[in-house]
mmCIF file with all atom_site columns, C-alpha atoms in Angstrom:
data_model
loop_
_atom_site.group_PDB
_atom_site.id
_atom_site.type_symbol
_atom_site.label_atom_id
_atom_site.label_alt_id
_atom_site.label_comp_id
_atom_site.label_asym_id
_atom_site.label_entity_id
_atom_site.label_seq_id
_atom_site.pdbx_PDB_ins_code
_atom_site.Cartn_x
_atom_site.Cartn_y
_atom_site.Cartn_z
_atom_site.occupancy
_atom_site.B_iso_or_equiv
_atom_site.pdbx_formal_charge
_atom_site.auth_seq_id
_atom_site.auth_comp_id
_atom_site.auth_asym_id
_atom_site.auth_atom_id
_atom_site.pdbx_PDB_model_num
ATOM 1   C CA . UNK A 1 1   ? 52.458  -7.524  8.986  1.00 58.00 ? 1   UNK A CA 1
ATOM 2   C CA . UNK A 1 2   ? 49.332  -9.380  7.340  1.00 58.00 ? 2   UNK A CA 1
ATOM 3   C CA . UNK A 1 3   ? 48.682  -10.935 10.315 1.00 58.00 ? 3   UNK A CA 1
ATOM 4   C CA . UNK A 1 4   ? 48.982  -7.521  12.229 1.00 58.00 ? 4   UNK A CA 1
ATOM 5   C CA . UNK A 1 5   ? 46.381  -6.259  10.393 1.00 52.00 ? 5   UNK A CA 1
ATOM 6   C CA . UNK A 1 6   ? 44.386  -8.655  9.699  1.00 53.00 ? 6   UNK A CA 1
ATOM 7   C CA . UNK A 1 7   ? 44.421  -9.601  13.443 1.00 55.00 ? 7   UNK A CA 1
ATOM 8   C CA . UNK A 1 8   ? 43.229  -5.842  13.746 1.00 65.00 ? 8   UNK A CA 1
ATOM 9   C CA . UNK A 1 9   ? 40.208  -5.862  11.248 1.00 58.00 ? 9   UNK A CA 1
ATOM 10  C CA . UNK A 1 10  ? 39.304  -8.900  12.966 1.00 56.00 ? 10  UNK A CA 1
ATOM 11  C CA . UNK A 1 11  ? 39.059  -7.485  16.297 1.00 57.00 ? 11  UNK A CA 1
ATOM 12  C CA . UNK A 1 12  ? 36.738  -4.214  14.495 1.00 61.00 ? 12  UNK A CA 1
ATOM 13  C CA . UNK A 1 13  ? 34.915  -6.186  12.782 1.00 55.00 ? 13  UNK A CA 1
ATOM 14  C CA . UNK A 1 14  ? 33.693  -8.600  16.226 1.00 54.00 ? 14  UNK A CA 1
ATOM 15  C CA . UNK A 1 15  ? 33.646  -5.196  18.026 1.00 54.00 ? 15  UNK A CA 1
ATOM 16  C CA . UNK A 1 16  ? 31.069  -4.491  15.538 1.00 54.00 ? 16  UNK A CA 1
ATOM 17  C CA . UNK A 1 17  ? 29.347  -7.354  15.422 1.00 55.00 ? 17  UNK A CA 1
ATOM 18  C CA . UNK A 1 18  ? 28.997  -7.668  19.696 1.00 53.00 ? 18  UNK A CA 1
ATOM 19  C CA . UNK A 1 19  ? 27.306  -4.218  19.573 1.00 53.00 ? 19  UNK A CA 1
ATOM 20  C CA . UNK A 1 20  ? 23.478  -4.650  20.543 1.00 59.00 ? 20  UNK A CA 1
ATOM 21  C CA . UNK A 1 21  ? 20.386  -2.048  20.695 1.00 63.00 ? 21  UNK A CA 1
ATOM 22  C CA . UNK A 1 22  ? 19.876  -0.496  23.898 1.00 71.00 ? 22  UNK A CA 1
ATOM 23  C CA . UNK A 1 23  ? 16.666  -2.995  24.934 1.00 80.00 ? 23  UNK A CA 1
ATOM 24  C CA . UNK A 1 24  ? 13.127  -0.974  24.621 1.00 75.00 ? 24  UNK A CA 1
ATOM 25  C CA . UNK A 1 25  ? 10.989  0.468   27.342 1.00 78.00 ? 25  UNK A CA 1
ATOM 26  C CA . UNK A 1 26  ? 7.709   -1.184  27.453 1.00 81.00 ? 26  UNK A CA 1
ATOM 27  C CA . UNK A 1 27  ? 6.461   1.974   25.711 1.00 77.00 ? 27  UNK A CA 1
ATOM 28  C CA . UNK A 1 28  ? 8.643   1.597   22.349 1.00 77.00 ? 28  UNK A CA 1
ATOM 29  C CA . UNK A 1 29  ? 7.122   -2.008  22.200 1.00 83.00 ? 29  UNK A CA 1
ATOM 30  C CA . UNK A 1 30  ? 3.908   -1.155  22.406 1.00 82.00 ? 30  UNK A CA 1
ATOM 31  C CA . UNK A 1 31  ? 3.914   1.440   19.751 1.00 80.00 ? 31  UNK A CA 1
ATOM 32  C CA . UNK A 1 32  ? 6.395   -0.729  17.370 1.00 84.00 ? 32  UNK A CA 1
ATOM 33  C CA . UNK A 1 33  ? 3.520   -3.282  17.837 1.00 86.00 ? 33  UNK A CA 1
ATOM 34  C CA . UNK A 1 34  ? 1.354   -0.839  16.726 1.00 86.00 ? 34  UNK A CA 1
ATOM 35  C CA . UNK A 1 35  ? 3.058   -0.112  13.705 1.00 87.00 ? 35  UNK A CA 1
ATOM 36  C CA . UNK A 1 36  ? 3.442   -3.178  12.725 1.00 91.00 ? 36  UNK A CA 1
ATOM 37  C CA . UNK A 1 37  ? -0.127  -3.968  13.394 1.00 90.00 ? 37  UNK A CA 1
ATOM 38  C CA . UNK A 1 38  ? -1.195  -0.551  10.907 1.00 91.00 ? 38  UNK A CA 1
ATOM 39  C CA . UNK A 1 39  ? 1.725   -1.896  8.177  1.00 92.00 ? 39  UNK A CA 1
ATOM 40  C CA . UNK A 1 40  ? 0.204   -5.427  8.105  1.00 94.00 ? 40  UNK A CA 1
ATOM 41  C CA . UNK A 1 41  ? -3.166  -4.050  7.561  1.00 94.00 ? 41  UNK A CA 1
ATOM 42  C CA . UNK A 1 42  ? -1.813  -1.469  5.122  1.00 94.00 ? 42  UNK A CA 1
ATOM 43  C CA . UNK A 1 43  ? -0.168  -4.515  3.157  1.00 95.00 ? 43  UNK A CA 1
ATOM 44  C CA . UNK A 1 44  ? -3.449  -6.375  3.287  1.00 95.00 ? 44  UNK A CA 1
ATOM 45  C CA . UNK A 1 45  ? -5.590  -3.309  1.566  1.00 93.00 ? 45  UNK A CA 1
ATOM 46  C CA . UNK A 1 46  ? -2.846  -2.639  -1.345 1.00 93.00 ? 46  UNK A CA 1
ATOM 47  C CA . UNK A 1 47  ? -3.077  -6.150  -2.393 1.00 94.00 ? 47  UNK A CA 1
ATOM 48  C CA . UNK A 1 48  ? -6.666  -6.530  -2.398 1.00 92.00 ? 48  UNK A CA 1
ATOM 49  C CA . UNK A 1 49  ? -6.711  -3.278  -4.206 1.00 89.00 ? 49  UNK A CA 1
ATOM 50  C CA . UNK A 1 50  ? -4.491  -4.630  -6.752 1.00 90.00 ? 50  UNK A CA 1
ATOM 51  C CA . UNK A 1 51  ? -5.871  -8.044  -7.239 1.00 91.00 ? 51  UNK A CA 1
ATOM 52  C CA . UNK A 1 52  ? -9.428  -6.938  -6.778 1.00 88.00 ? 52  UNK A CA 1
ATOM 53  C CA . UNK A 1 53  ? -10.423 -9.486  -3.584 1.00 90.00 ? 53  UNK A CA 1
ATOM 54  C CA . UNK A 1 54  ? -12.907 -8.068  -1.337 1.00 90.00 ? 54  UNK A CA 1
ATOM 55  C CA . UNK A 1 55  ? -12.012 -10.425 1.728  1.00 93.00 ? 55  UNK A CA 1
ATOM 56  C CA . UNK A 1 56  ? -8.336  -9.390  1.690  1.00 93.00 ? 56  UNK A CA 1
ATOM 57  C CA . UNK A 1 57  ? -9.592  -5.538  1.477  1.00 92.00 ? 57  UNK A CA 1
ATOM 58  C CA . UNK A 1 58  ? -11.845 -6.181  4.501  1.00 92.00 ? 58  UNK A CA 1
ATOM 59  C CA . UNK A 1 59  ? -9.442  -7.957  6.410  1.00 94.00 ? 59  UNK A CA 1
ATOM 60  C CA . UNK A 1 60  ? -6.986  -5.168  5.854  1.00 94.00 ? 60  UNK A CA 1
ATOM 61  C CA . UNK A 1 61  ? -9.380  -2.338  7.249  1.00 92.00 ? 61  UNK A CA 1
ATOM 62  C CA . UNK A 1 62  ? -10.499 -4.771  9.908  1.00 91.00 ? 62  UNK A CA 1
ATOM 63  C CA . UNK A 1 63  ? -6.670  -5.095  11.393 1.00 91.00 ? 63  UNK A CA 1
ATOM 64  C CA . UNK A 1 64  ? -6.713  -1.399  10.697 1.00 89.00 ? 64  UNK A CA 1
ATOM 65  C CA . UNK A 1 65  ? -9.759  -0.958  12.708 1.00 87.00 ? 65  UNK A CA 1
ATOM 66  C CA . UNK A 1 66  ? -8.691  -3.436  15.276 1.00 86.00 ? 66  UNK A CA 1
ATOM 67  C CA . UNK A 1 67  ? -5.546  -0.768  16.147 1.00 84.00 ? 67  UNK A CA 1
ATOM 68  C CA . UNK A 1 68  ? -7.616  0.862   19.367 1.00 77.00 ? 68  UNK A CA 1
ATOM 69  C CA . UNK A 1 69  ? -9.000  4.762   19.436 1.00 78.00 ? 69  UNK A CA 1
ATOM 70  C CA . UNK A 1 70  ? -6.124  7.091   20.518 1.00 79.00 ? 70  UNK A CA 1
ATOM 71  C CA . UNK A 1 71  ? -3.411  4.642   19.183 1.00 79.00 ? 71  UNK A CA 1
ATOM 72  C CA . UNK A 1 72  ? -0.653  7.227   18.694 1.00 77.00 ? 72  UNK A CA 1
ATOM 73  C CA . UNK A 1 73  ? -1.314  9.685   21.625 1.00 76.00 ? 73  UNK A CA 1
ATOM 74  C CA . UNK A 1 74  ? -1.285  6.534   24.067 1.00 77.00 ? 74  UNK A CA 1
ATOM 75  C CA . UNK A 1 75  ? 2.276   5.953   23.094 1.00 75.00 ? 75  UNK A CA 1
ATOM 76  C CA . UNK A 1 76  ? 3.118   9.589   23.885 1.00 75.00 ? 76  UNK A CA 1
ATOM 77  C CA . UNK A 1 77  ? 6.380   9.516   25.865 1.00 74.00 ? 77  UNK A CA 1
ATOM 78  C CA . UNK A 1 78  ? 7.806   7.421   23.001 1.00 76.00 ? 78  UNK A CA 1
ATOM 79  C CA . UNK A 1 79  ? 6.968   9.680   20.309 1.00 77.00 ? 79  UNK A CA 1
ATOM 80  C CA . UNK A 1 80  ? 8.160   12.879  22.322 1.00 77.00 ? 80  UNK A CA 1
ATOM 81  C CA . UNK A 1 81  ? 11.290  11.150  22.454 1.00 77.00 ? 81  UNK A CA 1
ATOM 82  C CA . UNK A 1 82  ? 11.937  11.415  18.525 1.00 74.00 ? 82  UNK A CA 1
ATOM 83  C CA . UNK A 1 83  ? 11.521  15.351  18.671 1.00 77.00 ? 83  UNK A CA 1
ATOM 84  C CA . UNK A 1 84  ? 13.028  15.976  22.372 1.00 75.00 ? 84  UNK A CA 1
ATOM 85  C CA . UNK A 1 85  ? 13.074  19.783  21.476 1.00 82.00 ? 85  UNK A CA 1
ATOM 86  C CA . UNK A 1 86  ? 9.430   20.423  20.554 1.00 82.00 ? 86  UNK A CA 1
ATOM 87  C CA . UNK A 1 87  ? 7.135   17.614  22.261 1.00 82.00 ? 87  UNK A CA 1
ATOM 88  C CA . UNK A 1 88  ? 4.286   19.633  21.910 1.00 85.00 ? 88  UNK A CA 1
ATOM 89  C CA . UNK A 1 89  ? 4.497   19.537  18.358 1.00 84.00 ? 89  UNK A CA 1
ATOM 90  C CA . UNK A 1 90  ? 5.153   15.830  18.518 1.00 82.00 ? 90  UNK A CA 1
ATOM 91  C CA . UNK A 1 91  ? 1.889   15.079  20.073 1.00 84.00 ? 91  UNK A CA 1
ATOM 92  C CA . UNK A 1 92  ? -0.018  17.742  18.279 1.00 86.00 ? 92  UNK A CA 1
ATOM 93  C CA . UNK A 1 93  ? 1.257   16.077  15.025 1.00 85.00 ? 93  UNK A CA 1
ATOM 94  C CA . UNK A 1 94  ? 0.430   12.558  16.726 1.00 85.00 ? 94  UNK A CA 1
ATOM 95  C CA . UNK A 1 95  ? -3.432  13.884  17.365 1.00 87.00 ? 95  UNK A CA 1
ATOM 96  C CA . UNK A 1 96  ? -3.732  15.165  13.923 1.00 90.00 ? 96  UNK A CA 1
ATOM 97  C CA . UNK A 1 97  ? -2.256  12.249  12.132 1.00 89.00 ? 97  UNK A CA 1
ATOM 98  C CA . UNK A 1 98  ? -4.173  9.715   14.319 1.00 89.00 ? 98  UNK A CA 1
ATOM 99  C CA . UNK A 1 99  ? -7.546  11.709  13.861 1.00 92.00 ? 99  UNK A CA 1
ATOM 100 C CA . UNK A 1 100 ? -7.246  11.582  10.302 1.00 93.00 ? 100 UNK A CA 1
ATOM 101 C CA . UNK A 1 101 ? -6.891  7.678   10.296 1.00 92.00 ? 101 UNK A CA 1
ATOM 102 C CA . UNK A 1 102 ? -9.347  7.357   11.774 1.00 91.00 ? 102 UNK A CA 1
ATOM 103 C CA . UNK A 1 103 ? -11.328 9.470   9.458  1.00 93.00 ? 103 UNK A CA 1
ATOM 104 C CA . UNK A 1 104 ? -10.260 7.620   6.159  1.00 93.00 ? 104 UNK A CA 1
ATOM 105 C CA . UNK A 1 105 ? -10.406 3.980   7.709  1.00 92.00 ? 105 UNK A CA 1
ATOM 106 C CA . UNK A 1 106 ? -14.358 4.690   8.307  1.00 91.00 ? 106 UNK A CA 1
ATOM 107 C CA . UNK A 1 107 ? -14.719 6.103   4.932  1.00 91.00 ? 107 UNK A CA 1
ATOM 108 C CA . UNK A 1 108 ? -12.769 3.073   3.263  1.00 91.00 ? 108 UNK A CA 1
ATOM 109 C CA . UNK A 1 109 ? -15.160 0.779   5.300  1.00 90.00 ? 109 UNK A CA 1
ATOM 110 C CA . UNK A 1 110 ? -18.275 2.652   4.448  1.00 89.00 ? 110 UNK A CA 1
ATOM 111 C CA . UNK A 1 111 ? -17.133 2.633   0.380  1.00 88.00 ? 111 UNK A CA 1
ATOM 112 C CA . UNK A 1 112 ? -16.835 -0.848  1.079  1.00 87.00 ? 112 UNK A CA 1
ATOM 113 C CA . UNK A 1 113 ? -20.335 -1.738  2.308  1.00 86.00 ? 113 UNK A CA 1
ATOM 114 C CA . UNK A 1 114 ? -22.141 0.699   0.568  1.00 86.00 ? 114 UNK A CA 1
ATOM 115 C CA . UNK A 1 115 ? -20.699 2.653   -2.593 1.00 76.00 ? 115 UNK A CA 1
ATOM 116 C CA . UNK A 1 116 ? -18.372 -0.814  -3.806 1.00 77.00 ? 116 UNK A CA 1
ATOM 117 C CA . UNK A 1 117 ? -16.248 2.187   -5.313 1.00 79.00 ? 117 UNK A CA 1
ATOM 118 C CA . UNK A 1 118 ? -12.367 0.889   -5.314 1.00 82.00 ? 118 UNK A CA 1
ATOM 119 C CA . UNK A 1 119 ? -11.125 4.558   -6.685 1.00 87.00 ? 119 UNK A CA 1
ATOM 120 C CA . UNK A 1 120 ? -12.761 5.203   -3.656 1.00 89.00 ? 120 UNK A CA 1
ATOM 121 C CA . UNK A 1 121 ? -10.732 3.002   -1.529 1.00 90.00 ? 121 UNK A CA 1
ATOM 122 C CA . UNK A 1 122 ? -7.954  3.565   -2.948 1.00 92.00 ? 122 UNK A CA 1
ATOM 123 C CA . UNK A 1 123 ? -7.694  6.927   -2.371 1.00 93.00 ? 123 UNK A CA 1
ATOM 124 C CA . UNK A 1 124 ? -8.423  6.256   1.328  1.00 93.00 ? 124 UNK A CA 1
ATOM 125 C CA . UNK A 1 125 ? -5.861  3.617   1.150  1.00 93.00 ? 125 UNK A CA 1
ATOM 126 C CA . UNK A 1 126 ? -3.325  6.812   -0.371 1.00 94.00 ? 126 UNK A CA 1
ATOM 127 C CA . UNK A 1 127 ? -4.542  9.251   2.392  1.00 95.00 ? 127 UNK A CA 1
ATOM 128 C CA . UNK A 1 128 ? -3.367  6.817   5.167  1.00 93.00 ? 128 UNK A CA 1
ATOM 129 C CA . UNK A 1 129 ? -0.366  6.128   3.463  1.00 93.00 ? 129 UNK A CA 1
ATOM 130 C CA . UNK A 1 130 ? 0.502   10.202  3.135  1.00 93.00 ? 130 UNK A CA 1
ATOM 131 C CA . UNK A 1 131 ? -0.607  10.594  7.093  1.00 91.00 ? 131 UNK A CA 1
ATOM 132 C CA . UNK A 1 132 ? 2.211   7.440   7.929  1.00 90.00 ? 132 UNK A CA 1
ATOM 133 C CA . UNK A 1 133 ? 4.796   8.873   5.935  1.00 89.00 ? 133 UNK A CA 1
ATOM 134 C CA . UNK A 1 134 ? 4.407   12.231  6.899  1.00 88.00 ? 134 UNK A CA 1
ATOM 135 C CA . UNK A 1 135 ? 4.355   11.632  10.575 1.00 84.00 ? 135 UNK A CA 1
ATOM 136 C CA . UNK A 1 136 ? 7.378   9.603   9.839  1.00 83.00 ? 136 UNK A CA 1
ATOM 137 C CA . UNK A 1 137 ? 8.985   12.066  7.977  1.00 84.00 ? 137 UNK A CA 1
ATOM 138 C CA . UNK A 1 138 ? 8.640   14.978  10.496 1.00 82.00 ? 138 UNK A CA 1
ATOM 139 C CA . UNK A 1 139 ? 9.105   13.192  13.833 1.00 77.00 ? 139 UNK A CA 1
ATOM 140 C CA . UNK A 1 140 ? 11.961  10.626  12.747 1.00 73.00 ? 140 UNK A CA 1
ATOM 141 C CA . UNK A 1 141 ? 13.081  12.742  10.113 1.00 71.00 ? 141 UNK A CA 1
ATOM 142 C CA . UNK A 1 142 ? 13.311  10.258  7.441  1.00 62.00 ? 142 UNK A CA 1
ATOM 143 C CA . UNK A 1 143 ? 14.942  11.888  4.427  1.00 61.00 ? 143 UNK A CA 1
ATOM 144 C CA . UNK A 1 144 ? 16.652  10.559  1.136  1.00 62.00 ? 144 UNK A CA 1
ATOM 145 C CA . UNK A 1 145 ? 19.998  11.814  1.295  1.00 63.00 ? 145 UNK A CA 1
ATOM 146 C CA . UNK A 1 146 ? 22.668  9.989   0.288  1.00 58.00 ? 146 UNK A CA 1
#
């Protein structure tokens, strides 16, 4: 009977373990490289901001720079695939979200250059953040149920 079952919770267990991701379209690639592209920069500019280095805080708003115009609404049919039931609000968000990057990356540079004001630059820093996680929020629907 041990056998039996441990035979069975075996076999689960290797089901389990062969299942794969369905492989991504070309589009989900590019904007996961995106992403990660935006996160490494994001990294960068906290821990400049935290250990005061003005290199690290350029380099982070340089990789955030680097992410082209229009990032988000390029990658379109992939993020109208997290809300099939309003796309329209998907992109909208998208445009919003991506305009307002944008927005607070060029301010964050300009404090930089010109004001050397890191409350400043921080609170860029915190409006990117709250225009990633609320994109993520709404479109993937991240919440923190248990």
């Amino acid at each position: 009977m041990k056998k039996t079952l441990l035979a069975i919770g075996l076999g689960i267990v290797m089901l389990g373990a062969g299942q794969t991701n369905p492989p991504m379209t070309p589009e989900q690639k590019a904007l996961k490289t995106t992403m990660k592209s935006m996160a490494d920069g994001l990294m960068r500019i906290q821990k400049a901001i935290l250990y005061n280095d003005r290199e690290q805080l350029l380099a982070g708003v340089r990789a955030l720079k680097r992410v082209e115009p229009g990032f988000l609404t390029r990658h379109g049919e992939a993020l109208k695939k997290f809300m099939p039931e309003n796309p329209k609000f998907a992109m909208s968000l998208a445009k919003l979200s991506e305009m307002n990057i944008e927005r607070y990356v060029r301010m964050m540079r300009e404090d930089i250059f010109s004001k050397h004001d890191y409350s400043r630059i921080t609170a860029g820093y915190v409006h990117v953040m709250q225009e990633c996680t609320g994109c993520h929020q709404k479109l993937r629907r991240w919440s923190w149920e248990p």
